[in-house]
Amino acid sequence: MKSGSIWLRNKTAVAACGLLSMCISTAQASSAVLKPDDFVGISFWLISMALVASTAFFFLERDRVSPKWKTSLTVSGLVTLVAAVHYFYMREVWVTTGSTPTVYRYIDWLITVPLLMIEFFLILSACAKVPGGIFWRLMIGTLVMLIGGYVGEAGYMAVMPAFVIGMLGWAYILYEIFAGQASKISAASAPASVQSAFNTMRWIVTIGWAIYPIGYFLGYLSGHSPADSMGMLNIVYNLADVLNKIAFGLIIWNVAVSESEAAKH
Ligand SMILES: *C/C=C(C)/C=C/C=C(C)/C=C/C1=C(C)CCCC1(C)C
């Protein structure tokens, strides 16, 4: 029914606007002033806004894709929404205290990284029967990686052994998507466009995610002065998020739109 679909479309737009104004009021609650030479602070601001815009984009674009792709776009929008809100708090910590917002960073990762892992599961599920075990194995890898990183950064464990534990978790994720069941399902039952999205997504998890351990290394293991190290750590983590949250979402958006268009013809 025509009027029904217009109503649905408006509801999505209204929801997106509501979320956006919530984000903007959180941002305005900030009391600290950004200094023109605080490039780390500027990167927090720029990326917050890019994340807000991406959230609106992914939610609104749901209308363009066929039903089986909608959840993937919703999850992409949730990743950027959760990250945007964390960025407001992280920027506040950085701008007011000059210290690294480790707790907010890891809470953000603890929510967004599992959501990104779910995306692998979702794009495969849009075209094949996928066993739940894949999801749980990716989740275990994620937890080992993040808990390792957190105990190192928060000072509960020496930074080097904690780094090694985190690397093992990441290696396990890479094994699953390159050689494990998830990769076999993609190769055996996904259409070409999904296989190519799956392929690009796993290279993001390899190259894009490698930026985070590099940031950790520069921050804690490279022997720079504490102030320099923390600046580098935060800039590197921030840039990595642009690639791994926004670009990752755009790849999914691209396959969802092209598959939906193909199904129409
Ligand atoms: C949106 C946020 C994302 C995709 C965050 C990803 C974080 C990582 C891939 C972190 C990796 C780390 C290691 C592989 C070793 C230990 C230190 C970490 C936690 C920075």
mmCIF file of C-alpha atoms in Angstrom, residues 9-256:
data_model
loop_
_atom_site.group_PDB
_atom_site.id
_atom_site.type_symbol
_atom_site.label_atom_id
_atom_site.label_comp_id
_atom_site.label_asym_id
_atom_site.label_seq_id
_atom_site.Cartn_x
_atom_site.Cartn_y
_atom_site.Cartn_z
ATOM 1 C CA ARG A 9 9.708 5.883 5.316
ATOM 2 C CA ASN A 10 8.803 8.883 7.452
ATOM 3 C CA LYS A 11 9.198 6.822 10.598
ATOM 4 C CA THR A 12 12.754 5.926 9.636
ATOM 5 C CA ALA A 13 13.521 9.574 8.913
ATOM 6 C CA VAL A 14 11.976 10.690 12.206
ATOM 7 C CA ALA A 15 13.949 8.064 14.129
ATOM 8 C CA ALA A 16 17.179 9.107 12.416
ATOM 9 C CA CYS A 17 16.537 12.789 13.197
ATOM 10 C CA GLY A 18 15.765 11.936 16.828
ATOM 11 C CA LEU A 19 19.039 10.058 17.207
ATOM 12 C CA LEU A 20 20.915 12.844 15.547
ATOM 13 C CA SER A 21 19.546 15.576 17.775
ATOM 14 C CA MET A 22 20.375 13.377 20.769
ATOM 15 C CA CYS A 23 23.949 13.132 19.527
ATOM 16 C CA ILE A 24 24.177 16.844 18.914
ATOM 17 C CA SER A 25 22.871 17.773 22.355
ATOM 18 C CA THR A 26 25.414 15.399 23.927
ATOM 19 C CA ALA A 27 28.106 17.167 21.925
ATOM 20 C CA GLN A 28 26.914 20.589 23.019
ATOM 21 C CA ALA A 29 26.956 19.558 26.665
ATOM 22 C CA SER A 30 30.712 19.897 26.401
ATOM 23 C CA SER A 31 32.201 22.688 28.473
ATOM 24 C CA ALA A 32 35.805 22.473 27.297
ATOM 25 C CA VAL A 33 37.102 24.603 24.461
ATOM 26 C CA LEU A 34 39.054 23.053 21.636
ATOM 27 C CA LYS A 35 42.451 24.693 21.125
ATOM 28 C CA PRO A 36 43.619 25.331 17.550
ATOM 29 C CA ASP A 37 46.882 23.415 18.061
ATOM 30 C CA ASP A 38 45.300 20.403 19.749
ATOM 31 C CA PHE A 39 45.361 18.079 16.748
ATOM 32 C CA VAL A 40 44.377 15.038 18.750
ATOM 33 C CA GLY A 41 41.340 16.947 20.052
ATOM 34 C CA ILE A 42 40.532 18.102 16.524
ATOM 35 C CA SER A 43 40.666 14.505 15.301
ATOM 36 C CA PHE A 44 38.194 13.516 18.033
ATOM 37 C CA TRP A 45 35.827 16.283 16.844
ATOM 38 C CA LEU A 46 36.113 15.547 13.119
ATOM 39 C CA ILE A 47 35.532 11.865 13.592
ATOM 40 C CA SER A 48 32.582 12.404 15.960
ATOM 41 C CA MET A 49 30.850 14.375 13.224
ATOM 42 C CA ALA A 50 31.726 11.872 10.501
ATOM 43 C CA LEU A 51 30.260 9.138 12.711
ATOM 44 C CA VAL A 52 27.033 11.116 13.267
ATOM 45 C CA ALA A 53 26.628 11.721 9.529
ATOM 46 C CA SER A 54 27.341 8.060 8.729
ATOM 47 C CA THR A 55 24.715 6.962 11.243
ATOM 48 C CA ALA A 56 22.033 9.078 9.560
ATOM 49 C CA PHE A 57 23.144 7.806 6.156
ATOM 50 C CA PHE A 58 23.040 4.093 7.037
ATOM 51 C CA PHE A 59 19.637 4.350 8.724
ATOM 52 C CA LEU A 60 18.067 6.339 5.876
ATOM 53 C CA GLU A 61 19.534 4.072 3.197
ATOM 54 C CA ARG A 62 17.712 1.065 4.683
ATOM 55 C CA ASP A 63 14.739 2.170 2.555
ATOM 56 C CA ARG A 64 16.641 1.492 -0.642
ATOM 57 C CA VAL A 65 17.546 -2.133 -0.024
ATOM 58 C CA SER A 66 15.540 -5.351 -0.056
ATOM 59 C CA PRO A 67 14.371 -6.771 3.307
ATOM 60 C CA LYS A 68 17.147 -9.347 3.752
ATOM 61 C CA TRP A 69 19.782 -6.595 3.637
ATOM 62 C CA LYS A 70 18.108 -4.175 6.032
ATOM 63 C CA THR A 71 19.544 -5.705 9.207
ATOM 64 C CA SER A 72 23.095 -5.323 7.877
ATOM 65 C CA LEU A 73 22.552 -1.596 7.345
ATOM 66 C CA THR A 74 20.919 -1.256 10.763
ATOM 67 C CA VAL A 75 23.978 -2.849 12.367
ATOM 68 C CA SER A 76 26.324 -0.546 10.407
ATOM 69 C CA GLY A 77 24.348 2.440 11.712
ATOM 70 C CA LEU A 78 24.438 1.090 15.278
ATOM 71 C CA VAL A 79 28.225 0.732 15.108
ATOM 72 C CA THR A 80 28.657 4.376 14.066
ATOM 73 C CA LEU A 81 25.996 5.568 16.543
ATOM 74 C CA VAL A 82 27.590 3.818 19.533
ATOM 75 C CA ALA A 83 31.008 5.082 18.446
ATOM 76 C CA ALA A 84 29.742 8.667 17.942
ATOM 77 C CA VAL A 85 28.428 8.845 21.498
ATOM 78 C CA HIS A 86 31.684 7.415 22.880
ATOM 79 C CA TYR A 87 33.653 9.933 20.820
ATOM 80 C CA PHE A 88 31.821 12.818 22.507
ATOM 81 C CA TYR A 89 32.888 11.516 25.915
ATOM 82 C CA MET A 90 36.408 10.660 24.762
ATOM 83 C CA ARG A 91 36.897 14.105 23.276
ATOM 84 C CA GLU A 92 35.711 15.645 26.540
ATOM 85 C CA VAL A 93 38.244 13.615 28.550
ATOM 86 C CA TRP A 94 41.045 14.481 26.141
ATOM 87 C CA VAL A 95 40.240 18.210 25.863
ATOM 88 C CA THR A 96 39.683 18.783 29.587
ATOM 89 C CA THR A 97 42.385 16.550 31.103
ATOM 90 C CA GLY A 98 44.831 15.796 28.268
ATOM 91 C CA SER A 99 44.724 12.132 29.241
ATOM 92 C CA THR A 100 43.862 9.040 27.239
ATOM 93 C CA PRO A 101 40.211 7.976 27.543
ATOM 94 C CA THR A 102 41.027 4.269 27.898
ATOM 95 C CA VAL A 103 37.825 3.175 29.634
ATOM 96 C CA TYR A 104 35.481 4.821 27.106
ATOM 97 C CA ARG A 105 37.620 3.525 24.243
ATOM 98 C CA TYR A 106 37.373 -0.064 25.418
ATOM 99 C CA ILE A 107 33.657 0.109 26.252
ATOM 100 C CA ASP A 108 33.140 1.402 22.707
ATOM 101 C CA TRP A 109 35.233 -1.462 21.261
ATOM 102 C CA LEU A 110 33.510 -4.024 23.463
ATOM 103 C CA ILE A 111 30.176 -3.070 21.873
ATOM 104 C CA THR A 112 31.204 -2.191 18.318
ATOM 105 C CA VAL A 113 33.689 -4.987 17.558
ATOM 106 C CA PRO A 114 31.115 -7.760 18.251
ATOM 107 C CA LEU A 115 28.635 -5.806 16.073
ATOM 108 C CA LEU A 116 31.202 -5.768 13.262
ATOM 109 C CA MET A 117 31.714 -9.520 13.698
ATOM 110 C CA ILE A 118 27.942 -9.991 13.428
ATOM 111 C CA GLU A 119 28.145 -8.315 9.997
ATOM 112 C CA PHE A 120 30.162 -11.261 8.638
ATOM 113 C CA PHE A 121 27.512 -13.577 9.932
ATOM 114 C CA LEU A 122 24.682 -11.427 8.507
ATOM 115 C CA ILE A 123 26.004 -11.018 4.978
ATOM 116 C CA LEU A 124 26.567 -14.783 4.764
ATOM 117 C CA SER A 125 23.154 -15.498 6.291
ATOM 118 C CA ALA A 126 21.541 -13.361 3.573
ATOM 119 C CA CYS A 127 22.510 -16.093 1.102
ATOM 120 C CA ALA A 128 23.268 -19.354 2.965
ATOM 121 C CA LYS A 129 22.506 -21.368 6.095
ATOM 122 C CA VAL A 130 25.207 -20.381 8.603
ATOM 123 C CA PRO A 131 25.858 -22.381 11.803
ATOM 124 C CA GLY A 132 25.828 -20.336 15.045
ATOM 125 C CA GLY A 133 29.233 -21.755 16.062
ATOM 126 C CA ILE A 134 30.926 -19.311 13.677
ATOM 127 C CA PHE A 135 29.417 -16.403 15.550
ATOM 128 C CA TRP A 136 30.549 -17.717 18.949
ATOM 129 C CA ARG A 137 34.097 -18.422 17.774
ATOM 130 C CA LEU A 138 34.429 -14.887 16.385
ATOM 131 C CA MET A 139 33.100 -13.598 19.711
ATOM 132 C CA ILE A 140 35.661 -15.548 21.770
ATOM 133 C CA GLY A 141 38.482 -14.209 19.585
ATOM 134 C CA THR A 142 37.149 -10.672 20.080
ATOM 135 C CA LEU A 143 36.992 -10.993 23.875
ATOM 136 C CA VAL A 144 40.528 -12.390 24.171
ATOM 137 C CA MET A 145 41.830 -9.571 21.946
ATOM 138 C CA LEU A 146 40.078 -6.778 23.851
ATOM 139 C CA ILE A 147 40.614 -8.096 27.372
ATOM 140 C CA GLY A 148 44.322 -8.539 26.567
ATOM 141 C CA GLY A 149 44.513 -4.954 25.306
ATOM 142 C CA TYR A 150 42.590 -3.515 28.245
ATOM 143 C CA VAL A 151 44.578 -5.179 31.027
ATOM 144 C CA GLY A 152 47.729 -3.848 29.338
ATOM 145 C CA GLU A 153 46.506 -0.273 28.783
ATOM 146 C CA ALA A 154 44.802 0.042 32.161
ATOM 147 C CA GLY A 155 47.898 -1.210 33.993
ATOM 148 C CA TYR A 156 46.563 -4.510 35.375
ATOM 149 C CA MET A 157 49.284 -6.420 33.584
ATOM 150 C CA ALA A 158 52.674 -5.637 32.023
ATOM 151 C CA VAL A 159 52.091 -4.105 28.571
ATOM 152 C CA MET A 160 54.101 -6.691 26.600
ATOM 153 C CA PRO A 161 52.470 -9.974 27.738
ATOM 154 C CA ALA A 162 49.043 -8.273 27.540
ATOM 155 C CA PHE A 163 49.869 -7.285 23.957
ATOM 156 C CA VAL A 164 50.742 -10.895 23.101
ATOM 157 C CA ILE A 165 47.405 -12.149 24.518
ATOM 158 C CA GLY A 166 45.544 -9.530 22.441
ATOM 159 C CA MET A 167 47.452 -10.542 19.304
ATOM 160 C CA LEU A 168 46.487 -14.193 19.832
ATOM 161 C CA GLY A 169 42.787 -13.244 19.959
ATOM 162 C CA TRP A 170 43.103 -11.307 16.708
ATOM 163 C CA ALA A 171 45.044 -14.164 15.058
ATOM 164 C CA TYR A 172 42.187 -16.507 15.940
ATOM 165 C CA ILE A 173 39.645 -14.168 14.275
ATOM 166 C CA LEU A 174 41.818 -14.037 11.146
ATOM 167 C CA TYR A 175 42.071 -17.823 11.095
ATOM 168 C CA GLU A 176 38.279 -18.150 11.218
ATOM 169 C CA ILE A 177 37.590 -15.705 8.378
ATOM 170 C CA PHE A 178 40.449 -16.819 6.099
ATOM 171 C CA ALA A 179 40.651 -20.574 6.670
ATOM 172 C CA GLY A 180 37.749 -21.546 8.934
ATOM 173 C CA GLN A 181 34.105 -22.367 8.343
ATOM 174 C CA ALA A 182 33.029 -18.781 7.570
ATOM 175 C CA SER A 183 35.407 -18.593 4.616
ATOM 176 C CA LYS A 184 34.300 -22.019 3.338
ATOM 177 C CA ILE A 185 30.645 -20.987 3.381
ATOM 178 C CA SER A 186 31.445 -17.777 1.528
ATOM 179 C CA ALA A 187 33.390 -19.649 -1.158
ATOM 180 C CA ALA A 188 30.790 -22.416 -1.541
ATOM 181 C CA SER A 189 27.439 -20.661 -1.387
ATOM 182 C CA ALA A 190 27.635 -16.876 -1.696
ATOM 183 C CA PRO A 191 26.958 -15.013 -4.972
ATOM 184 C CA ALA A 192 29.905 -13.162 -6.521
ATOM 185 C CA SER A 193 29.020 -9.751 -5.058
ATOM 186 C CA VAL A 194 28.739 -11.146 -1.521
ATOM 187 C CA GLN A 195 31.992 -13.072 -1.924
ATOM 188 C CA SER A 196 33.724 -9.909 -2.983
ATOM 189 C CA ALA A 197 32.273 -7.957 -0.026
ATOM 190 C CA PHE A 198 33.305 -10.791 2.311
ATOM 191 C CA ASN A 199 36.768 -10.658 0.814
ATOM 192 C CA THR A 200 37.114 -6.885 1.241
ATOM 193 C CA MET A 201 35.738 -7.093 4.792
ATOM 194 C CA ARG A 202 38.328 -9.661 5.802
ATOM 195 C CA TRP A 203 41.132 -7.548 4.376
ATOM 196 C CA ILE A 204 39.842 -4.662 6.467
ATOM 197 C CA VAL A 205 40.017 -6.926 9.513
ATOM 198 C CA THR A 206 43.623 -7.722 8.539
ATOM 199 C CA ILE A 207 45.076 -4.395 7.338
ATOM 200 C CA GLY A 208 42.647 -1.945 8.946
ATOM 201 C CA TRP A 209 42.690 -3.686 12.312
ATOM 202 C CA ALA A 210 46.507 -3.947 12.238
ATOM 203 C CA ILE A 211 46.529 -0.182 12.804
ATOM 204 C CA TYR A 212 45.317 -0.689 16.413
ATOM 205 C CA PRO A 213 48.216 -2.861 17.629
ATOM 206 C CA ILE A 214 50.537 -0.359 15.876
ATOM 207 C CA GLY A 215 48.892 2.399 17.952
ATOM 208 C CA TYR A 216 49.321 0.306 21.118
ATOM 209 C CA PHE A 217 52.970 -0.252 20.226
ATOM 210 C CA LEU A 218 53.598 3.465 19.604
ATOM 211 C CA GLY A 219 51.755 4.335 22.792
ATOM 212 C CA TYR A 220 53.371 1.900 25.220
ATOM 213 C CA LEU A 221 56.327 0.091 23.711
ATOM 214 C CA SER A 222 58.215 2.574 21.538
ATOM 215 C CA GLY A 223 59.969 4.501 24.323
ATOM 216 C CA HIS A 224 58.716 7.999 23.373
ATOM 217 C CA SER A 225 57.932 10.570 26.071
ATOM 218 C CA PRO A 226 54.553 9.958 27.772
ATOM 219 C CA ALA A 227 52.965 13.064 26.167
ATOM 220 C CA ASP A 228 54.100 12.146 22.631
ATOM 221 C CA SER A 229 53.114 8.516 23.100
ATOM 222 C CA MET A 230 49.582 9.362 24.184
ATOM 223 C CA GLY A 231 49.121 11.811 21.305
ATOM 224 C CA MET A 232 50.230 9.171 18.803
ATOM 225 C CA LEU A 233 48.131 6.456 20.421
ATOM 226 C CA ASN A 234 44.941 8.501 20.179
ATOM 227 C CA ILE A 235 45.517 9.831 16.651
ATOM 228 C CA VAL A 236 46.264 6.326 15.381
ATOM 229 C CA TYR A 237 43.224 4.765 17.097
ATOM 230 C CA ASN A 238 41.008 7.592 15.785
ATOM 231 C CA LEU A 239 42.126 7.220 12.176
ATOM 232 C CA ALA A 240 41.746 3.458 12.410
ATOM 233 C CA ASP A 241 38.108 3.941 13.436
ATOM 234 C CA VAL A 242 37.317 5.911 10.264
ATOM 235 C CA LEU A 243 38.405 2.975 8.155
ATOM 236 C CA ASN A 244 37.080 0.183 10.332
ATOM 237 C CA LYS A 245 33.699 1.644 11.217
ATOM 238 C CA ILE A 246 32.717 4.030 8.410
ATOM 239 C CA ALA A 247 34.462 2.461 5.389
ATOM 240 C CA PHE A 248 33.488 -1.013 6.596
ATOM 241 C CA GLY A 249 29.843 0.117 6.747
ATOM 242 C CA LEU A 250 30.088 1.600 3.255
ATOM 243 C CA ILE A 251 31.284 -1.711 1.822
ATOM 244 C CA ILE A 252 28.235 -3.408 3.283
ATOM 245 C CA TRP A 253 25.988 -0.612 2.026
ATOM 246 C CA ASN A 254 27.473 -1.037 -1.454
ATOM 247 C CA VAL A 255 26.848 -4.789 -1.652
ATOM 248 C CA ALA A 256 23.362 -4.384 -0.143
#
